[in-house]
Tab-separated table of N, CA and C in Angstrom:
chain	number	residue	atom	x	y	z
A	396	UNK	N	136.407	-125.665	-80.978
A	396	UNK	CA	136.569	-125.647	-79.534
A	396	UNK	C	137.976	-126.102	-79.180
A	397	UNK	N	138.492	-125.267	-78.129
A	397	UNK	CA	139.738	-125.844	-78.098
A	397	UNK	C	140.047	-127.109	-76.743
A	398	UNK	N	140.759	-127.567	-77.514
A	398	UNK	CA	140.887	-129.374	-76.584
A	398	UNK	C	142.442	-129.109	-76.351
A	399	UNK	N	142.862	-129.731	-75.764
A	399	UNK	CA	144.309	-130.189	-75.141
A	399	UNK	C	144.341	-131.909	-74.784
A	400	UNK	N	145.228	-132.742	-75.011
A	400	UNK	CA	145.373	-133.898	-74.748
A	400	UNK	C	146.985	-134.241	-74.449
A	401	UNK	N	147.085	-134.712	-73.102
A	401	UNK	CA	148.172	-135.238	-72.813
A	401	UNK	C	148.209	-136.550	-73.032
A	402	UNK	N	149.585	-137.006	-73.434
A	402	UNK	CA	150.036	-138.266	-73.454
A	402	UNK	C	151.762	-138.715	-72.705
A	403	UNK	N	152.326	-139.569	-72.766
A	403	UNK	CA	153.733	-140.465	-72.441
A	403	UNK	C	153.548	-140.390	-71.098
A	404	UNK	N	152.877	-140.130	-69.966
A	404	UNK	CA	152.964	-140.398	-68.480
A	404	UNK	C	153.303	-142.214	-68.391
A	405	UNK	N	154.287	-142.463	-67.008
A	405	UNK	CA	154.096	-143.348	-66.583
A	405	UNK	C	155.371	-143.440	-65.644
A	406	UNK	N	155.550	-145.084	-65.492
A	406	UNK	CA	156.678	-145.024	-64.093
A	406	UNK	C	157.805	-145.252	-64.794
A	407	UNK	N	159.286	-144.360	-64.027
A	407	UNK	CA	160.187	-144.313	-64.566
A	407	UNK	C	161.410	-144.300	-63.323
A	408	UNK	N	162.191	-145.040	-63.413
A	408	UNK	CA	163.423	-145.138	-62.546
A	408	UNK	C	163.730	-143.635	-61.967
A	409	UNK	N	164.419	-143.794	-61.004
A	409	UNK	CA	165.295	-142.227	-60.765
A	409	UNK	C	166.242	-142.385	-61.868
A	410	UNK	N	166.733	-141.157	-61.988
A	410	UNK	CA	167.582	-140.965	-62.883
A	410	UNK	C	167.195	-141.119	-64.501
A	411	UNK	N	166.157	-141.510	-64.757
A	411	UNK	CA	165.685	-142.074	-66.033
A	411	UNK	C	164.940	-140.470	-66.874
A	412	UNK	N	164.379	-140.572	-68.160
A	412	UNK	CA	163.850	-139.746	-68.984
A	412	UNK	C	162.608	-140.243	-69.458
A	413	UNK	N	162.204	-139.340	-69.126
A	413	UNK	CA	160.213	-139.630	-69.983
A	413	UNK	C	159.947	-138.103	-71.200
A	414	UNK	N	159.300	-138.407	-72.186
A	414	UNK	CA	158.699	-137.674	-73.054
A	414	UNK	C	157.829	-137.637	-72.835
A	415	UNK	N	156.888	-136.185	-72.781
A	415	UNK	CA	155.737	-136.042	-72.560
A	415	UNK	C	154.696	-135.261	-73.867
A	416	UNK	N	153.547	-135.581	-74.634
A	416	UNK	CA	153.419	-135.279	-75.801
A	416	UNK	C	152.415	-134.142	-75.552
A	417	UNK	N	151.867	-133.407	-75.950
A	417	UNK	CA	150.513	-132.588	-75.466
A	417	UNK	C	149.732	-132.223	-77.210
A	418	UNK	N	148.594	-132.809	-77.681
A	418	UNK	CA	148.439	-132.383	-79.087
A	418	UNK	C	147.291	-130.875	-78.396
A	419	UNK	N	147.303	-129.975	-79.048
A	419	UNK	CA	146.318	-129.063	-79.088
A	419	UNK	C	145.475	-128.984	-80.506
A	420	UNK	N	144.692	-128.570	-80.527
A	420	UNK	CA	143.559	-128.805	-81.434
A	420	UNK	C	142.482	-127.314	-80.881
A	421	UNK	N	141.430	-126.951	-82.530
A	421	UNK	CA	140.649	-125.910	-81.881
A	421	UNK	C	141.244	-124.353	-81.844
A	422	UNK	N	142.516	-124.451	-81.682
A	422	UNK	CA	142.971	-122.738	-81.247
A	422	UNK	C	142.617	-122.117	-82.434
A	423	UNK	N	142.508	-121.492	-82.545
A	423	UNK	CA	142.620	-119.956	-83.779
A	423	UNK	C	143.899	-119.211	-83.876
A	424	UNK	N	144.284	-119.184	-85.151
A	424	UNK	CA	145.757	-118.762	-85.270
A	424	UNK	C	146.509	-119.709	-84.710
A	425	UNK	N	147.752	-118.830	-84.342
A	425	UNK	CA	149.004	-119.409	-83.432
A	425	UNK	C	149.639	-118.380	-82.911
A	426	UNK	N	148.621	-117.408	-82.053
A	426	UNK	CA	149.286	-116.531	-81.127
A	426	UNK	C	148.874	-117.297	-79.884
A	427	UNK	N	149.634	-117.933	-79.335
A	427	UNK	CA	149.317	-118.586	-78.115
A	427	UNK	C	150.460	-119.044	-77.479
A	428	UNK	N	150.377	-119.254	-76.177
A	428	UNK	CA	150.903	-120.261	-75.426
A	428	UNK	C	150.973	-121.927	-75.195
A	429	UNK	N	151.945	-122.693	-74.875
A	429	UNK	CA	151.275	-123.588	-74.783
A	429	UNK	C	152.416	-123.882	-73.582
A	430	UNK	N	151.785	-124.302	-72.363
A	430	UNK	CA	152.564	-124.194	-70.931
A	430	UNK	C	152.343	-125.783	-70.593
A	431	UNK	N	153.526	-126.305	-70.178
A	431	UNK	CA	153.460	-128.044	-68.652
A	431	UNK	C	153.230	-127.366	-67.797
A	432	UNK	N	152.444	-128.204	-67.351
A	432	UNK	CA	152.932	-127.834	-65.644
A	432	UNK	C	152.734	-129.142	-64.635
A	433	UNK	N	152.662	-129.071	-63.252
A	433	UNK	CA	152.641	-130.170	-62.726
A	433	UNK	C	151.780	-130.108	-61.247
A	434	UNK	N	150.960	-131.029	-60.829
A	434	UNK	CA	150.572	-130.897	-59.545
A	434	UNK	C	151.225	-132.301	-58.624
A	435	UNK	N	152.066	-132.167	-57.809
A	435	UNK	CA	151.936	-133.453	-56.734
A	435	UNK	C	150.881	-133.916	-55.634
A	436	UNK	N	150.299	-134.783	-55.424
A	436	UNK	CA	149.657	-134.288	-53.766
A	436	UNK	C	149.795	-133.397	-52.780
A	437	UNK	N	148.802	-132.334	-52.276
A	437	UNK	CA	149.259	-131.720	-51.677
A	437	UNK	C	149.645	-130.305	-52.016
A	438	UNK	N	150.002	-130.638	-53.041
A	438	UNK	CA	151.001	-129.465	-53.429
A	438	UNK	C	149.883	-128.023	-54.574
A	439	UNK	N	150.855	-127.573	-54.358
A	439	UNK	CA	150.710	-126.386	-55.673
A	439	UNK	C	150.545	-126.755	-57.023
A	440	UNK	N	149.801	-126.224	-57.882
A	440	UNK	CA	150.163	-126.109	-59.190
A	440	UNK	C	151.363	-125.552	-59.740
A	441	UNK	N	152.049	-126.265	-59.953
A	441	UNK	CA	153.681	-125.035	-60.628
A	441	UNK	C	154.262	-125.396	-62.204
A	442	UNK	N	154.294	-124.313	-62.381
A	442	UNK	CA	154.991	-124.546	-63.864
A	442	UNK	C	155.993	-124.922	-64.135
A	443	UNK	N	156.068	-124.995	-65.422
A	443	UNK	CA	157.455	-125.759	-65.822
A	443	UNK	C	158.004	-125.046	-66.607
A	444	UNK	N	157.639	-125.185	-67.862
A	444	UNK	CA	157.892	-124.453	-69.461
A	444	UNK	C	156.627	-123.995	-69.707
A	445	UNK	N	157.001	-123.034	-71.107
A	445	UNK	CA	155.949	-122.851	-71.743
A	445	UNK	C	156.642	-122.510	-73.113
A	446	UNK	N	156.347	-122.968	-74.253
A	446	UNK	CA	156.498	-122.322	-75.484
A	446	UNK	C	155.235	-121.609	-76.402
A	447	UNK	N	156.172	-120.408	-76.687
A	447	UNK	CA	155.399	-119.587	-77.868
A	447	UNK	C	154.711	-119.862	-78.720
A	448	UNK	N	153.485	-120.683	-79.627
A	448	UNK	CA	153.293	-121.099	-80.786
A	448	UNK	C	153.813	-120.437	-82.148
A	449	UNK	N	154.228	-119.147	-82.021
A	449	UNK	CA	154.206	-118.369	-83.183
A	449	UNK	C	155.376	-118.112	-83.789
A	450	UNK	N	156.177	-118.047	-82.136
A	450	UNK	CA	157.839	-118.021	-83.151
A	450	UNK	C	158.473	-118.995	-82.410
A	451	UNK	N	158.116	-119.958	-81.375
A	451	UNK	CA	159.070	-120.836	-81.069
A	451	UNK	C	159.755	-120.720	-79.634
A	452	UNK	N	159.793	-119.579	-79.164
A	452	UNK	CA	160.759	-118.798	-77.989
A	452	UNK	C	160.058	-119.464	-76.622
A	453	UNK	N	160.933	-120.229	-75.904
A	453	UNK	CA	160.372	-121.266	-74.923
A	453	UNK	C	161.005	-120.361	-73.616
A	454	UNK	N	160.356	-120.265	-72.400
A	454	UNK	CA	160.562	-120.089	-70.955
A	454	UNK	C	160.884	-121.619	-70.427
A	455	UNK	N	160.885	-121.071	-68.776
A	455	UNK	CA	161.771	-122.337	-68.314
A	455	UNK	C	161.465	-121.872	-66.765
A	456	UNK	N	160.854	-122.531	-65.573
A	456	UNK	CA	160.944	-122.583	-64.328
A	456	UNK	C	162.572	-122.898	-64.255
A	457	UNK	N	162.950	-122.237	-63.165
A	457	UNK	CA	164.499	-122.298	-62.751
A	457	UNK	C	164.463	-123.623	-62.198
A	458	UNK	N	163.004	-124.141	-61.523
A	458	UNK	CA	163.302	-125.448	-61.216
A	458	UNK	C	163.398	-126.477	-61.949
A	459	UNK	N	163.537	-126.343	-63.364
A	459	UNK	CA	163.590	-127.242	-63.933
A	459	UNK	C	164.290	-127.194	-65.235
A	460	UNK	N	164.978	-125.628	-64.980
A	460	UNK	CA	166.091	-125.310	-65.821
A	460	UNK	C	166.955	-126.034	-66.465
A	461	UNK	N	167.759	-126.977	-67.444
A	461	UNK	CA	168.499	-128.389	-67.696
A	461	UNK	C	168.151	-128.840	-67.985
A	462	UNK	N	167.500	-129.487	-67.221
A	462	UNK	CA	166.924	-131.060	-66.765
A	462	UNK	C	165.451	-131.339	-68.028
A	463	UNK	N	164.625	-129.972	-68.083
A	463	UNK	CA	163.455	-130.259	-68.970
A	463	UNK	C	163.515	-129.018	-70.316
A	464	UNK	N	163.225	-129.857	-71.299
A	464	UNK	CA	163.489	-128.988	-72.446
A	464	UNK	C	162.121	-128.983	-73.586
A	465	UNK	N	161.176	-128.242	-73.564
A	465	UNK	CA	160.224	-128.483	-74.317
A	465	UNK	C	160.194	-127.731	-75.525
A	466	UNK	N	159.824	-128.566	-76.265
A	466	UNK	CA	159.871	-128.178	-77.855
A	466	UNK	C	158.462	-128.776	-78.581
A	467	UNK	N	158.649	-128.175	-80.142
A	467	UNK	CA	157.788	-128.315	-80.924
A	467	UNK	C	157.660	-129.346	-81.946
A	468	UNK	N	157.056	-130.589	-82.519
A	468	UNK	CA	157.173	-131.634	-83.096
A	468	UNK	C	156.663	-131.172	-84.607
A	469	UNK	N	156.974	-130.201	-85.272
A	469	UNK	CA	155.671	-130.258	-86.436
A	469	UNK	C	155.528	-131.577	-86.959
A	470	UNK	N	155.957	-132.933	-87.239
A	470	UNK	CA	155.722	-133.820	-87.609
A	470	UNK	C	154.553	-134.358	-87.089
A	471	UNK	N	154.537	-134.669	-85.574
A	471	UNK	CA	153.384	-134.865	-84.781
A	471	UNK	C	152.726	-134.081	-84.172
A	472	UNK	N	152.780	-132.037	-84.538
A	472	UNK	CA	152.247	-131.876	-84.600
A	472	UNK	C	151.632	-131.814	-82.644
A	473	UNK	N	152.460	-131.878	-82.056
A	473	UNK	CA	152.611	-131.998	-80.511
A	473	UNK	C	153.448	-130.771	-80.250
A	474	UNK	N	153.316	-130.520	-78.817
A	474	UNK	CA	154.206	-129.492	-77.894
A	474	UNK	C	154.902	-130.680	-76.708
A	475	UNK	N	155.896	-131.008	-76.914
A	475	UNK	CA	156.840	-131.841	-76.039
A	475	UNK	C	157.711	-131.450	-75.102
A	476	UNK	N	157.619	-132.567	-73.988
A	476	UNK	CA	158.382	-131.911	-72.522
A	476	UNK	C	159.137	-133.341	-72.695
A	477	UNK	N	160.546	-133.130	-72.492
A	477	UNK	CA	161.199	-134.038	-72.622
A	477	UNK	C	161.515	-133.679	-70.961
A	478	UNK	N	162.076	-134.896	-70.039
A	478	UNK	CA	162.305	-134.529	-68.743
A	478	UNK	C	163.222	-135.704	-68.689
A	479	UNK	N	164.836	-135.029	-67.828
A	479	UNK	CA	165.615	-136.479	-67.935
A	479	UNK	C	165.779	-136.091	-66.922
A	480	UNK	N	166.834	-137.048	-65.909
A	480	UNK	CA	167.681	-136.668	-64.319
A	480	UNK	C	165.840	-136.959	-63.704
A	481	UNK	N	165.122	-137.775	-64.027
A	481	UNK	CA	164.478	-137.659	-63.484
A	481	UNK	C	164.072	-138.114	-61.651
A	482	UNK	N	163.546	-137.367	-60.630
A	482	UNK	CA	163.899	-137.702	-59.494
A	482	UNK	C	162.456	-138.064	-58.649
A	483	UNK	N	162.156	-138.169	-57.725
A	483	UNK	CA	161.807	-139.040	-56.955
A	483	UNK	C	160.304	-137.586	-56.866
A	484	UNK	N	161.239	-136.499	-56.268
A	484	UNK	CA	160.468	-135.388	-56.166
A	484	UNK	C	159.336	-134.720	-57.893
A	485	UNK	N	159.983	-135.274	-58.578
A	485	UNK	CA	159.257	-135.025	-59.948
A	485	UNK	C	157.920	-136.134	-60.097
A	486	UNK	N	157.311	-136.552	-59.176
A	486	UNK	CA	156.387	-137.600	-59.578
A	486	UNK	C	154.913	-136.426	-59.160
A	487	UNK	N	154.286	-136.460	-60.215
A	487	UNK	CA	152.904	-135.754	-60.185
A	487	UNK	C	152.178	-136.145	-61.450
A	488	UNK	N	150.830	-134.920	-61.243
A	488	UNK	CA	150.194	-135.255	-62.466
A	488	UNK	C	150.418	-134.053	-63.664
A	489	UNK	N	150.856	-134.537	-64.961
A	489	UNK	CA	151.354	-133.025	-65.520
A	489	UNK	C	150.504	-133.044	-66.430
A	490	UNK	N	150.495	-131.823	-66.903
A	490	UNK	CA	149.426	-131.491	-67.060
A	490	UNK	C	149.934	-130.127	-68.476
A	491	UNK	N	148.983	-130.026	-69.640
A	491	UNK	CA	149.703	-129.329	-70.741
A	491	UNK	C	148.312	-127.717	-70.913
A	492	UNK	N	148.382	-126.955	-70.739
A	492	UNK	CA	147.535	-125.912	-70.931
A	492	UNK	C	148.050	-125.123	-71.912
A	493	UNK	N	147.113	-123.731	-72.445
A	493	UNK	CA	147.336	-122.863	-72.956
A	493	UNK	C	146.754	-121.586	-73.143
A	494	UNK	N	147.247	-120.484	-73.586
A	494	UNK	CA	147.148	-119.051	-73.424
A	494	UNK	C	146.696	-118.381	-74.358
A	495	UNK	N	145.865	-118.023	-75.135
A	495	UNK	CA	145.921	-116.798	-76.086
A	495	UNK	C	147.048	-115.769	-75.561
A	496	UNK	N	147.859	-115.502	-76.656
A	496	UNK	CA	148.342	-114.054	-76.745
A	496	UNK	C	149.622	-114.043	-75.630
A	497	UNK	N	149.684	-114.923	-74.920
A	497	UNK	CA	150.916	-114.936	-73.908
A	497	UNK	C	151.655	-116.510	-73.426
A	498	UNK	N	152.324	-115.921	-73.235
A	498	UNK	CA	153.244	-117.517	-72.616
A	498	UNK	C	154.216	-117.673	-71.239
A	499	UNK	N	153.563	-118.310	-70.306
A	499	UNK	CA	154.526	-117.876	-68.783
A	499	UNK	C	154.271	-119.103	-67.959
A	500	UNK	N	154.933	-119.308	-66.729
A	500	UNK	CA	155.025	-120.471	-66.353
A	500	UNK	C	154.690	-120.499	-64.805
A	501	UNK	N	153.749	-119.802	-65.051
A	501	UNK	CA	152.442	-119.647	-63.814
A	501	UNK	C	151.217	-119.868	-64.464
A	502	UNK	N	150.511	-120.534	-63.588
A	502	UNK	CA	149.172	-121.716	-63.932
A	502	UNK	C	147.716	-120.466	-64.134
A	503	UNK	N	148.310	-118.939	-63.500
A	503	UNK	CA	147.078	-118.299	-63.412
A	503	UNK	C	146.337	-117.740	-65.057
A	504	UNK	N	147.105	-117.429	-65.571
A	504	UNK	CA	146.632	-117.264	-67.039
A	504	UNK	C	146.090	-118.066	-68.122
A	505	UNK	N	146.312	-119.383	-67.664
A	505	UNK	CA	146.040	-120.164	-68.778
A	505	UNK	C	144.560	-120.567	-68.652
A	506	UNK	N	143.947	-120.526	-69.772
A	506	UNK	CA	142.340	-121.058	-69.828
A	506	UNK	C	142.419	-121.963	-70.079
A	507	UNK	N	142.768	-122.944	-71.149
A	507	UNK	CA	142.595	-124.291	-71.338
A	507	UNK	C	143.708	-125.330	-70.849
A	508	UNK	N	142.957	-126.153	-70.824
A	508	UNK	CA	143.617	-127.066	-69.801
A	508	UNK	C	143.472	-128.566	-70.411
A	509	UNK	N	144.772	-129.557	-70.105
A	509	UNK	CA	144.217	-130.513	-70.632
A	509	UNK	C	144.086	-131.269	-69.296
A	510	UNK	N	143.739	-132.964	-69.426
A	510	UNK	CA	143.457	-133.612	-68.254
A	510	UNK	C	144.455	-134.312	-67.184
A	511	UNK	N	145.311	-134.321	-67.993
A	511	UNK	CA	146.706	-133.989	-67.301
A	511	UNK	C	147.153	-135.690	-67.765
A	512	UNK	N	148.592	-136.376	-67.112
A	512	UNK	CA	149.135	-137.802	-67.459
A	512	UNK	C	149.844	-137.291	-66.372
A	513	UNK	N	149.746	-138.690	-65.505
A	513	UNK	CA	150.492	-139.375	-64.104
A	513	UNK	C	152.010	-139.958	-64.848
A	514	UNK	N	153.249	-139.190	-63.960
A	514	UNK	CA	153.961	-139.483	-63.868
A	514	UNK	C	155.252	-139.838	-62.905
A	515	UNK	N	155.075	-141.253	-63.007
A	515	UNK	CA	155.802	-141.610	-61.548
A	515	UNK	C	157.054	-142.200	-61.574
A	516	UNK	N	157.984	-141.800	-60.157
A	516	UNK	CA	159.718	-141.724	-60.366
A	516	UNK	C	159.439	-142.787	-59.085
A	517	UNK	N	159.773	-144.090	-59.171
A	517	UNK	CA	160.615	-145.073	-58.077
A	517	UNK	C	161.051	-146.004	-58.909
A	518	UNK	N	162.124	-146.281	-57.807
A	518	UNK	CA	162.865	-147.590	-58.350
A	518	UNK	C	162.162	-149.030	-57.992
């Protein structure tokens, strides 16, 4: 069965950097996606990144183009969102999903979902 688990949420200065870990577990193969994304109050679901499992090839919301760079840990074995410049407007709950067979950085495709990690920007 496939699981998703987020981890590294918490409070972080403006301007500061948080790592965010996501382990997946359960998939079959490694034709998949594995997408962040983020909800604030209020707000939308919106994406962030998403990387490929199979060859590596990562997307990128323009909003967060720079600033967030997610990659692959084989050591741990995690899908990581590194996020620096972090700002005031970046405080939500993020959240790590994934795709059979595709990878994009809209929330409508993805079936699994993990439970997401609170991450909060004040000084």
């Amino acid at each position: 069965q496939e699981q998703l688990v987020e981890s590294g949420g918490g409070l972080v200065q403006p301007g500061g950097s948080l790592r965010l870990s996501c382990v997946a577990s359960g998939f079959t193969g490694d034709d998949y996606g594995i997408g962040w994304f983020r909800q604030a109050p209020g707000k939308e679901r919106e994406g962030l990144a998403c990387l490929r499992r199979s060859d590596g090839t990562t997307y990128y919301a323009d909003s967060v183009k720079g600033r967030f760079t997610i990659s692959r840990d084989n050591a741990k074995s995690t899908i990581d969102l590194q996020m620096n410049s972090l700002k005031p407007d970046d405080a939500a709950v993020y959240y790590c999903a994934a795709a059979y067979f595709l990878c994009a950085v809209v929330p409508g495709p993805f079936d699994y979902w993990g439970r997401g990690t609170q991450v909060a920007v004040s000084s």
